[in-house]
Amino acid sequence: MNTQRPVTLLLVIVLLVAGCASPSAPAEGTGQVSFMVFGDPQEKAAYDALVEAFHTKHPAIRIALIHIPGQDEYRQRLGMDFAAGTAADVVLINYRRYASFAARGVLEPLDPYLANSPVLDVGDFYQQALAPFYWENTLMCIPQNLSSLVVYYNKDLFDAAGQPYPIDDWTWEEFLQAAQALTQDTDGDGRTDQYGLGTEPSIFRVAPFIWQNGGLLVDTPVRPRRLMLDMPASRAAIEWFVNLQVRYGVVPGAVEEESESSESRFLNGRMGMYLNSRRGVPTYREIDGFDWDVVPLPRNKQRAGILHSDAYCMAASTADKAAAWTFIEYANSPEGQAIVAQSGRTVP
């Protein structure tokens, strides 16, 4: 009896079925995955705990954590590593920075992984957190956190200056008035010892004030072609923001900021208000020299804010993409997010 033909036919059928099958989620890998993050010791401890918990769930995959303490150093390292083709398999990238890497093709698109994930669904995420991480209509990174820009303020300094505490619906005028009252030469030597406000001099800090004044940053948020900072409403908001330092003197200048950062001044009780995201809260909770609180940004013609987010991104050069995705998937699961959120630095 000749069995060759039936066996051959069976193999052909199996191959055809396999070839026509619909795509499935990437299989869990069994290799090594490098994971690079930045942050202070508390944040590192959170990521150490995340990796340890992941190893318990997925013992066949080993995560090598690379920790860079400072954000500036981290950004430099990211740029050099991607340029050299030696980037870590999974990296944490801020929404401000990822586009340059996406444009160079060094990030692995995560749309197909998310679409086939049994753990995560695109509907699980706050859409405002996802939106910045789309490049050419493709999701490149999975957001790990989300935070708004707010005003932290020293209640004791407000009391000493006889100023009412800020309210949720306060205005630019009330904001400036408070900053002026809090800016003081406490020893009478003709130099400011206590500033009313600290803020980073960047487009990301001035942006919400531009929107509050009815201005625009760019002509269209999708595929922008030109900046709109010269439109009257935008220009007026920028001038007002710059004048907080130049005209009113309520914000430290470059020399003063170089000698001591605004955040350090706030922590030491020598700054009335400080603009920051959620990230500073655990540090501020360690303050025992004064009482502090938080309030939304002041409004002008309308209310507006800005959201900040960091995301897990996979390098396109990753050797074991299935293993890398398995880690990203776990890190963004309720269990993984709860571990990192315990640091208090992020809102999952």
mmCIF file of C-alpha atoms in Angstrom:
data_model
loop_
_atom_site.group_PDB
_atom_site.id
_atom_site.type_symbol
_atom_site.label_atom_id
_atom_site.label_comp_id
_atom_site.label_asym_id
_atom_site.label_seq_id
_atom_site.Cartn_x
_atom_site.Cartn_y
_atom_site.Cartn_z
ATOM 1 C CA MET A 1 0.000 0.000 0.000
ATOM 2 C CA ASN A 2 1.393 3.412 -0.965
ATOM 3 C CA THR A 3 1.089 5.904 1.927
ATOM 4 C CA GLN A 4 3.327 8.606 0.434
ATOM 5 C CA ARG A 5 0.573 10.521 -1.330
ATOM 6 C CA PRO A 6 -1.856 10.738 1.642
ATOM 7 C CA VAL A 7 0.971 11.892 3.943
ATOM 8 C CA THR A 8 2.098 14.518 1.443
ATOM 9 C CA LEU A 9 -1.460 15.737 0.974
ATOM 10 C CA LEU A 10 -1.901 15.990 4.745
ATOM 11 C CA LEU A 11 1.240 18.129 5.062
ATOM 12 C CA VAL A 12 0.036 20.447 2.296
ATOM 13 C CA ILE A 13 -3.320 20.894 4.037
ATOM 14 C CA VAL A 14 -1.633 21.670 7.373
ATOM 15 C CA LEU A 15 0.632 24.253 5.755
ATOM 16 C CA LEU A 16 -2.278 25.894 3.942
ATOM 17 C CA VAL A 17 -4.314 26.139 7.129
ATOM 18 C CA ALA A 18 -1.360 27.617 8.998
ATOM 19 C CA GLY A 19 -0.733 30.117 6.226
ATOM 20 C CA CYS A 20 -4.354 31.245 6.085
ATOM 21 C CA ALA A 21 -4.846 31.531 9.829
ATOM 22 C CA SER A 22 -5.546 34.993 11.194
ATOM 23 C CA PRO A 23 -2.695 36.787 13.022
ATOM 24 C CA SER A 24 -2.490 36.011 16.694
ATOM 25 C CA ALA A 25 -0.827 37.741 19.637
ATOM 26 C CA PRO A 26 2.950 37.417 19.686
ATOM 27 C CA ALA A 27 4.024 34.339 21.561
ATOM 28 C CA GLU A 28 5.715 34.908 24.902
ATOM 29 C CA GLY A 29 9.455 35.036 24.419
ATOM 30 C CA THR A 30 12.073 33.328 26.475
ATOM 31 C CA GLY A 31 14.992 35.712 26.094
ATOM 32 C CA GLN A 32 16.618 38.666 27.783
ATOM 33 C CA VAL A 33 14.999 42.115 27.802
ATOM 34 C CA SER A 34 16.784 45.319 28.789
ATOM 35 C CA PHE A 35 14.635 48.040 30.352
ATOM 36 C CA MET A 36 15.912 51.612 30.817
ATOM 37 C CA VAL A 37 14.255 54.204 33.053
ATOM 38 C CA PHE A 38 15.106 57.431 34.856
ATOM 39 C CA GLY A 39 14.114 58.706 38.288
ATOM 40 C CA ASP A 40 15.059 59.198 41.909
ATOM 41 C CA PRO A 41 15.697 56.330 44.370
ATOM 42 C CA GLN A 42 11.984 55.971 45.142
ATOM 43 C CA GLU A 43 11.171 55.575 41.459
ATOM 44 C CA LYS A 44 13.989 53.089 40.979
ATOM 45 C CA ALA A 45 12.642 51.070 43.900
ATOM 46 C CA ALA A 46 9.234 50.986 42.209
ATOM 47 C CA TYR A 47 10.703 49.693 38.948
ATOM 48 C CA ASP A 48 12.791 47.143 40.852
ATOM 49 C CA ALA A 49 9.564 45.892 42.433
ATOM 50 C CA LEU A 50 7.874 45.815 39.016
ATOM 51 C CA VAL A 51 10.671 43.706 37.554
ATOM 52 C CA GLU A 52 10.661 41.357 40.536
ATOM 53 C CA ALA A 53 6.901 40.832 40.255
ATOM 54 C CA PHE A 54 7.218 40.238 36.514
ATOM 55 C CA HIS A 55 9.875 37.576 37.083
ATOM 56 C CA THR A 56 7.473 35.790 39.420
ATOM 57 C CA LYS A 57 4.793 35.753 36.712
ATOM 58 C CA HIS A 58 7.120 35.069 33.774
ATOM 59 C CA PRO A 59 10.218 33.233 35.051
ATOM 60 C CA ALA A 60 11.366 32.371 31.529
ATOM 61 C CA ILE A 61 11.978 36.043 30.693
ATOM 62 C CA ARG A 62 14.712 38.019 32.455
ATOM 63 C CA ILE A 63 14.559 41.812 32.658
ATOM 64 C CA ALA A 64 17.808 43.760 33.026
ATOM 65 C CA LEU A 65 16.951 47.138 34.582
ATOM 66 C CA ILE A 66 19.124 50.083 33.560
ATOM 67 C CA HIS A 67 18.598 53.108 35.810
ATOM 68 C CA ILE A 68 19.693 56.653 34.926
ATOM 69 C CA PRO A 69 19.066 59.096 37.815
ATOM 70 C CA GLY A 70 18.715 62.424 35.992
ATOM 71 C CA GLN A 71 16.343 63.313 33.148
ATOM 72 C CA ASP A 72 18.954 65.318 31.222
ATOM 73 C CA GLU A 73 21.435 62.457 31.381
ATOM 74 C CA TYR A 74 18.667 60.038 30.435
ATOM 75 C CA ARG A 75 17.711 62.040 27.342
ATOM 76 C CA GLN A 76 21.340 62.210 26.236
ATOM 77 C CA ARG A 77 21.735 58.475 26.753
ATOM 78 C CA LEU A 78 18.577 57.740 24.745
ATOM 79 C CA GLY A 79 19.784 59.831 21.829
ATOM 80 C CA MET A 80 23.233 58.252 21.783
ATOM 81 C CA ASP A 81 21.943 54.697 22.179
ATOM 82 C CA PHE A 82 19.379 54.986 19.390
ATOM 83 C CA ALA A 83 21.939 56.627 17.109
ATOM 84 C CA ALA A 84 24.390 53.812 17.776
ATOM 85 C CA GLY A 85 21.781 51.071 17.432
ATOM 86 C CA THR A 86 22.337 49.966 21.024
ATOM 87 C CA ALA A 87 19.125 51.187 22.648
ATOM 88 C CA ALA A 88 17.567 49.200 25.468
ATOM 89 C CA ASP A 89 14.716 46.948 24.378
ATOM 90 C CA VAL A 90 12.116 48.824 26.424
ATOM 91 C CA VAL A 91 12.533 52.483 27.333
ATOM 92 C CA LEU A 92 10.450 55.111 29.063
ATOM 93 C CA ILE A 93 10.031 58.202 26.856
ATOM 94 C CA ASN A 94 8.200 61.443 27.588
ATOM 95 C CA TYR A 95 5.521 62.642 25.165
ATOM 96 C CA ARG A 96 7.710 65.649 24.347
ATOM 97 C CA ARG A 97 10.573 63.511 23.068
ATOM 98 C CA TYR A 98 9.256 60.387 21.386
ATOM 99 C CA ALA A 99 8.337 61.927 17.994
ATOM 100 C CA SER A 100 11.954 62.428 16.948
ATOM 101 C CA PHE A 101 12.611 58.727 17.536
ATOM 102 C CA ALA A 102 9.406 57.663 15.775
ATOM 103 C CA ALA A 103 10.322 59.774 12.746
ATOM 104 C CA ARG A 104 13.687 58.003 12.512
ATOM 105 C CA GLY A 105 12.056 54.576 12.509
ATOM 106 C CA VAL A 106 13.858 53.362 15.629
ATOM 107 C CA LEU A 107 10.673 52.521 17.551
ATOM 108 C CA GLU A 108 8.606 49.376 17.089
ATOM 109 C CA PRO A 109 4.917 50.151 16.321
ATOM 110 C CA LEU A 110 2.789 48.720 19.119
ATOM 111 C CA ASP A 111 -0.629 48.799 17.428
ATOM 112 C CA PRO A 112 -0.583 45.118 16.367
ATOM 113 C CA TYR A 113 0.584 43.980 19.790
ATOM 114 C CA LEU A 114 -2.143 45.921 21.590
ATOM 115 C CA ALA A 115 -4.808 44.756 19.125
ATOM 116 C CA ASN A 116 -4.030 41.111 19.912
ATOM 117 C CA SER A 117 -3.430 41.474 23.642
ATOM 118 C CA PRO A 118 -5.615 39.398 25.976
ATOM 119 C CA VAL A 119 -4.607 41.705 28.835
ATOM 120 C CA LEU A 120 -4.868 45.254 27.467
ATOM 121 C CA ASP A 121 -7.409 47.001 25.287
ATOM 122 C CA VAL A 122 -7.178 50.412 23.666
ATOM 123 C CA GLY A 123 -10.408 51.308 25.456
ATOM 124 C CA ASP A 124 -8.675 50.830 28.811
ATOM 125 C CA PHE A 125 -6.686 54.008 28.289
ATOM 126 C CA TYR A 126 -7.645 57.630 28.710
ATOM 127 C CA GLN A 127 -7.652 58.801 25.098
ATOM 128 C CA GLN A 128 -5.865 62.070 25.887
ATOM 129 C CA ALA A 129 -2.975 59.959 27.150
ATOM 130 C CA LEU A 130 -2.854 57.821 24.002
ATOM 131 C CA ALA A 131 -3.193 60.630 21.460
ATOM 132 C CA PRO A 132 0.342 62.089 21.723
ATOM 133 C CA PHE A 133 1.911 58.693 21.059
ATOM 134 C CA TYR A 134 0.399 58.156 17.618
ATOM 135 C CA TRP A 135 2.772 58.699 14.714
ATOM 136 C CA GLU A 136 1.394 58.537 11.168
ATOM 137 C CA ASN A 137 -1.827 57.094 12.652
ATOM 138 C CA THR A 138 0.092 54.286 14.336
ATOM 139 C CA LEU A 139 0.443 53.865 18.091
ATOM 140 C CA MET A 140 4.159 53.784 18.840
ATOM 141 C CA CYS A 141 4.238 53.671 22.651
ATOM 142 C CA ILE A 142 1.899 52.712 25.496
ATOM 143 C CA PRO A 143 1.381 55.497 28.078
ATOM 144 C CA GLN A 144 2.436 54.601 31.586
ATOM 145 C CA ASN A 145 1.131 57.659 33.404
ATOM 146 C CA LEU A 146 -0.774 60.910 33.030
ATOM 147 C CA SER A 147 -0.534 64.140 34.981
ATOM 148 C CA SER A 148 -1.750 67.711 34.692
ATOM 149 C CA LEU A 149 0.202 70.914 35.349
ATOM 150 C CA VAL A 150 -0.877 72.530 38.621
ATOM 151 C CA VAL A 151 0.190 75.205 41.109
ATOM 152 C CA TYR A 152 1.722 74.050 44.388
ATOM 153 C CA TYR A 153 1.711 76.782 47.014
ATOM 154 C CA ASN A 154 3.145 77.468 50.475
ATOM 155 C CA LYS A 155 0.201 78.184 52.774
ATOM 156 C CA ASP A 156 2.437 79.633 55.485
ATOM 157 C CA LEU A 157 3.887 82.241 53.126
ATOM 158 C CA PHE A 158 0.382 83.168 51.959
ATOM 159 C CA ASP A 159 -0.622 83.648 55.598
ATOM 160 C CA ALA A 160 2.447 85.775 56.348
ATOM 161 C CA ALA A 161 1.750 87.976 53.316
ATOM 162 C CA GLY A 162 -1.915 88.363 54.245
ATOM 163 C CA GLN A 163 -3.010 86.739 51.001
ATOM 164 C CA PRO A 164 -6.115 84.564 50.611
ATOM 165 C CA TYR A 165 -5.446 81.036 49.436
ATOM 166 C CA PRO A 166 -5.987 80.464 45.700
ATOM 167 C CA ILE A 167 -9.342 79.095 44.600
ATOM 168 C CA ASP A 168 -10.106 76.755 41.713
ATOM 169 C CA ASP A 169 -11.505 79.535 39.537
ATOM 170 C CA TRP A 170 -8.839 82.169 40.113
ATOM 171 C CA THR A 171 -7.667 84.522 37.379
ATOM 172 C CA TRP A 172 -4.384 85.696 35.877
ATOM 173 C CA GLU A 173 -4.757 88.955 37.786
ATOM 174 C CA GLU A 174 -5.201 87.162 41.118
ATOM 175 C CA PHE A 175 -2.292 84.866 40.281
ATOM 176 C CA LEU A 176 0.019 87.815 39.578
ATOM 177 C CA GLN A 177 -1.176 89.742 42.632
ATOM 178 C CA ALA A 178 -0.362 86.787 44.879
ATOM 179 C CA ALA A 179 3.057 86.310 43.251
ATOM 180 C CA GLN A 180 3.897 89.990 43.767
ATOM 181 C CA ALA A 181 2.843 89.908 47.420
ATOM 182 C CA LEU A 182 4.942 86.794 48.016
ATOM 183 C CA THR A 183 8.073 88.214 46.346
ATOM 184 C CA GLN A 184 10.077 89.853 49.127
ATOM 185 C CA ASP A 185 13.449 91.216 50.170
ATOM 186 C CA THR A 186 13.331 89.702 53.631
ATOM 187 C CA ASP A 187 16.645 91.070 54.940
ATOM 188 C CA GLY A 188 16.497 94.547 53.424
ATOM 189 C CA ASP A 189 19.697 94.293 51.397
ATOM 190 C CA GLY A 190 18.026 95.283 48.145
ATOM 191 C CA ARG A 191 17.988 91.757 46.710
ATOM 192 C CA THR A 192 15.049 89.394 46.442
ATOM 193 C CA ASP A 193 15.292 86.549 48.950
ATOM 194 C CA GLN A 194 11.837 85.064 48.461
ATOM 195 C CA TYR A 195 10.205 84.700 45.066
ATOM 196 C CA GLY A 196 6.505 84.428 44.455
ATOM 197 C CA LEU A 197 6.647 81.897 41.635
ATOM 198 C CA GLY A 198 8.877 79.248 40.131
ATOM 199 C CA THR A 199 8.357 77.769 36.685
ATOM 200 C CA GLU A 200 10.331 76.119 33.932
ATOM 201 C CA PRO A 201 10.915 78.543 31.016
ATOM 202 C CA SER A 202 9.632 76.242 28.292
ATOM 203 C CA ILE A 203 6.914 76.016 25.666
ATOM 204 C CA PHE A 204 5.318 73.247 27.727
ATOM 205 C CA ARG A 205 4.779 75.652 30.623
ATOM 206 C CA VAL A 206 3.580 78.611 28.563
ATOM 207 C CA ALA A 207 1.301 76.511 26.313
ATOM 208 C CA PRO A 208 -1.741 76.413 28.628
ATOM 209 C CA PHE A 209 -1.544 80.178 29.098
ATOM 210 C CA ILE A 210 -1.542 80.636 25.316
ATOM 211 C CA TRP A 211 -4.658 78.471 25.041
ATOM 212 C CA GLN A 212 -6.288 80.300 27.951
ATOM 213 C CA ASN A 213 -5.834 83.545 26.035
ATOM 214 C CA GLY A 214 -7.448 82.115 22.904
ATOM 215 C CA GLY A 215 -4.146 81.593 21.100
ATOM 216 C CA LEU A 216 -2.643 78.626 19.277
ATOM 217 C CA LEU A 217 0.726 76.898 19.231
ATOM 218 C CA VAL A 218 0.436 75.527 15.694
ATOM 219 C CA ASP A 219 -1.964 75.890 12.792
ATOM 220 C CA THR A 220 -3.374 72.374 13.222
ATOM 221 C CA PRO A 221 -2.615 69.714 15.849
ATOM 222 C CA VAL A 222 -2.422 67.021 13.156
ATOM 223 C CA ARG A 223 0.438 67.519 10.686
ATOM 224 C CA PRO A 224 1.158 71.124 11.730
ATOM 225 C CA ARG A 225 2.860 73.266 9.103
ATOM 226 C CA ARG A 226 3.670 76.421 11.005
ATOM 227 C CA LEU A 227 3.893 77.881 14.476
ATOM 228 C CA MET A 228 1.175 80.326 15.463
ATOM 229 C CA LEU A 229 3.106 82.111 18.193
ATOM 230 C CA ASP A 230 2.941 85.355 16.226
ATOM 231 C CA MET A 231 -0.853 85.558 16.278
ATOM 232 C CA PRO A 232 -1.951 88.387 18.614
ATOM 233 C CA ALA A 233 -3.525 86.184 21.297
ATOM 234 C CA SER A 234 -0.508 83.852 21.393
ATOM 235 C CA ARG A 235 2.003 86.691 21.436
ATOM 236 C CA ALA A 236 0.142 88.504 24.227
ATOM 237 C CA ALA A 237 0.149 85.369 26.401
ATOM 238 C CA ILE A 238 3.867 84.800 25.828
ATOM 239 C CA GLU A 239 4.643 88.417 26.699
ATOM 240 C CA TRP A 240 2.593 88.140 29.890
ATOM 241 C CA PHE A 241 4.381 84.926 30.844
ATOM 242 C CA VAL A 242 7.854 86.360 30.149
ATOM 243 C CA ASN A 243 7.008 89.549 32.052
ATOM 244 C CA LEU A 244 6.441 87.527 35.196
ATOM 245 C CA GLN A 245 10.223 87.550 35.356
ATOM 246 C CA VAL A 246 11.316 90.516 33.224
ATOM 247 C CA ARG A 247 8.812 93.170 34.299
ATOM 248 C CA TYR A 248 7.342 92.007 37.587
ATOM 249 C CA GLY A 249 10.352 90.132 38.985
ATOM 250 C CA VAL A 250 8.274 87.439 40.670
ATOM 251 C CA VAL A 251 10.184 84.577 38.981
ATOM 252 C CA PRO A 252 13.934 83.994 39.528
ATOM 253 C CA GLY A 253 16.207 84.940 36.646
ATOM 254 C CA ALA A 254 18.666 82.606 34.944
ATOM 255 C CA VAL A 255 21.508 83.429 37.355
ATOM 256 C CA GLU A 256 19.337 82.871 40.414
ATOM 257 C CA GLU A 257 17.947 79.646 38.966
ATOM 258 C CA GLU A 258 21.468 78.420 38.286
ATOM 259 C CA SER A 259 22.503 79.049 41.886
ATOM 260 C CA GLU A 260 19.422 77.306 43.299
ATOM 261 C CA SER A 261 16.546 75.717 41.425
ATOM 262 C CA SER A 262 12.992 76.917 41.922
ATOM 263 C CA GLU A 263 11.948 73.526 43.243
ATOM 264 C CA SER A 264 14.712 73.668 45.847
ATOM 265 C CA ARG A 265 13.571 77.149 46.884
ATOM 266 C CA PHE A 266 10.009 75.880 47.231
ATOM 267 C CA LEU A 267 11.131 72.906 49.315
ATOM 268 C CA ASN A 268 13.165 75.223 51.545
ATOM 269 C CA GLY A 269 10.219 77.534 52.173
ATOM 270 C CA ARG A 270 11.532 80.473 50.154
ATOM 271 C CA MET A 271 9.142 80.387 47.212
ATOM 272 C CA GLY A 272 5.419 81.017 47.347
ATOM 273 C CA MET A 273 4.188 79.013 44.345
ATOM 274 C CA TYR A 274 5.663 76.420 42.014
ATOM 275 C CA LEU A 275 4.299 74.973 38.762
ATOM 276 C CA ASN A 276 4.775 71.231 38.449
ATOM 277 C CA SER A 277 3.050 67.961 37.607
ATOM 278 C CA ARG A 278 2.076 65.109 39.914
ATOM 279 C CA ARG A 279 5.657 63.848 39.970
ATOM 280 C CA GLY A 280 6.748 66.084 42.843
ATOM 281 C CA VAL A 281 4.061 65.029 45.321
ATOM 282 C CA PRO A 282 6.008 62.324 47.228
ATOM 283 C CA THR A 283 8.894 64.760 47.738
ATOM 284 C CA TYR A 284 6.566 67.524 48.899
ATOM 285 C CA ARG A 285 4.914 65.143 51.354
ATOM 286 C CA GLU A 286 8.248 64.960 53.156
ATOM 287 C CA ILE A 287 8.140 68.708 53.887
ATOM 288 C CA ASP A 288 7.767 69.371 57.611
ATOM 289 C CA GLY A 289 8.676 73.071 57.721
ATOM 290 C CA PHE A 290 5.425 74.446 56.306
ATOM 291 C CA ASP A 291 1.960 73.530 55.086
ATOM 292 C CA TRP A 292 1.322 73.370 51.357
ATOM 293 C CA ASP A 293 -1.566 72.727 49.036
ATOM 294 C CA VAL A 294 -2.344 72.510 45.331
ATOM 295 C CA VAL A 295 -4.699 74.384 43.016
ATOM 296 C CA PRO A 296 -5.447 74.371 39.254
ATOM 297 C CA LEU A 297 -3.794 76.850 36.931
ATOM 298 C CA PRO A 298 -5.389 80.298 36.865
ATOM 299 C CA ARG A 299 -7.681 81.112 33.954
ATOM 300 C CA ASN A 300 -7.959 84.032 31.572
ATOM 301 C CA LYS A 301 -10.465 84.194 28.684
ATOM 302 C CA GLN A 302 -11.044 80.482 29.142
ATOM 303 C CA ARG A 303 -9.742 77.601 31.228
ATOM 304 C CA ALA A 304 -7.074 75.349 29.771
ATOM 305 C CA GLY A 305 -4.394 73.014 31.013
ATOM 306 C CA ILE A 306 -1.768 70.649 29.674
ATOM 307 C CA LEU A 307 -1.269 66.943 30.289
ATOM 308 C CA HIS A 308 2.095 65.269 30.741
ATOM 309 C CA SER A 309 2.743 61.605 30.068
ATOM 310 C CA ASP A 310 5.565 59.092 29.817
ATOM 311 C CA ALA A 311 5.214 55.868 27.863
ATOM 312 C CA TYR A 312 6.778 52.460 27.466
ATOM 313 C CA CYS A 313 8.347 52.214 24.011
ATOM 314 C CA MET A 314 9.996 49.243 22.310
ATOM 315 C CA ALA A 315 13.147 49.695 20.259
ATOM 316 C CA ALA A 316 12.819 48.451 16.683
ATOM 317 C CA SER A 317 16.192 46.751 17.136
ATOM 318 C CA THR A 318 14.877 44.545 19.957
ATOM 319 C CA ALA A 319 15.918 40.946 19.354
ATOM 320 C CA ASP A 320 13.081 39.289 21.269
ATOM 321 C CA LYS A 321 10.076 41.491 20.598
ATOM 322 C CA ALA A 322 7.619 38.959 22.013
ATOM 323 C CA ALA A 323 9.409 38.996 25.354
ATOM 324 C CA ALA A 324 9.653 42.788 25.340
ATOM 325 C CA TRP A 325 5.924 43.103 24.629
ATOM 326 C CA THR A 326 5.106 40.622 27.386
ATOM 327 C CA PHE A 327 6.893 42.929 29.813
ATOM 328 C CA ILE A 328 5.201 46.103 28.494
ATOM 329 C CA GLU A 329 1.864 44.296 28.692
ATOM 330 C CA TYR A 330 2.447 43.324 32.314
ATOM 331 C CA ALA A 331 3.776 46.757 33.274
ATOM 332 C CA ASN A 332 0.567 48.351 31.961
ATOM 333 C CA SER A 333 -1.745 45.761 33.494
ATOM 334 C CA PRO A 334 -3.648 46.700 36.675
ATOM 335 C CA GLU A 335 -1.167 44.667 38.708
ATOM 336 C CA GLY A 336 1.896 46.266 37.148
ATOM 337 C CA GLN A 337 0.479 49.788 37.293
ATOM 338 C CA ALA A 338 -0.429 49.361 40.962
ATOM 339 C CA ILE A 339 3.173 48.486 41.786
ATOM 340 C CA VAL A 340 4.633 51.603 40.153
ATOM 341 C CA ALA A 341 1.820 53.846 41.411
ATOM 342 C CA GLN A 342 2.791 53.033 44.989
ATOM 343 C CA SER A 343 5.782 55.330 44.532
ATOM 344 C CA GLY A 344 3.339 58.235 44.335
ATOM 345 C CA ARG A 345 5.208 59.704 41.373
ATOM 346 C CA THR A 346 2.692 58.746 38.730
ATOM 347 C CA VAL A 347 -1.030 58.498 38.100
ATOM 348 C CA PRO A 348 -1.595 55.207 36.206
#
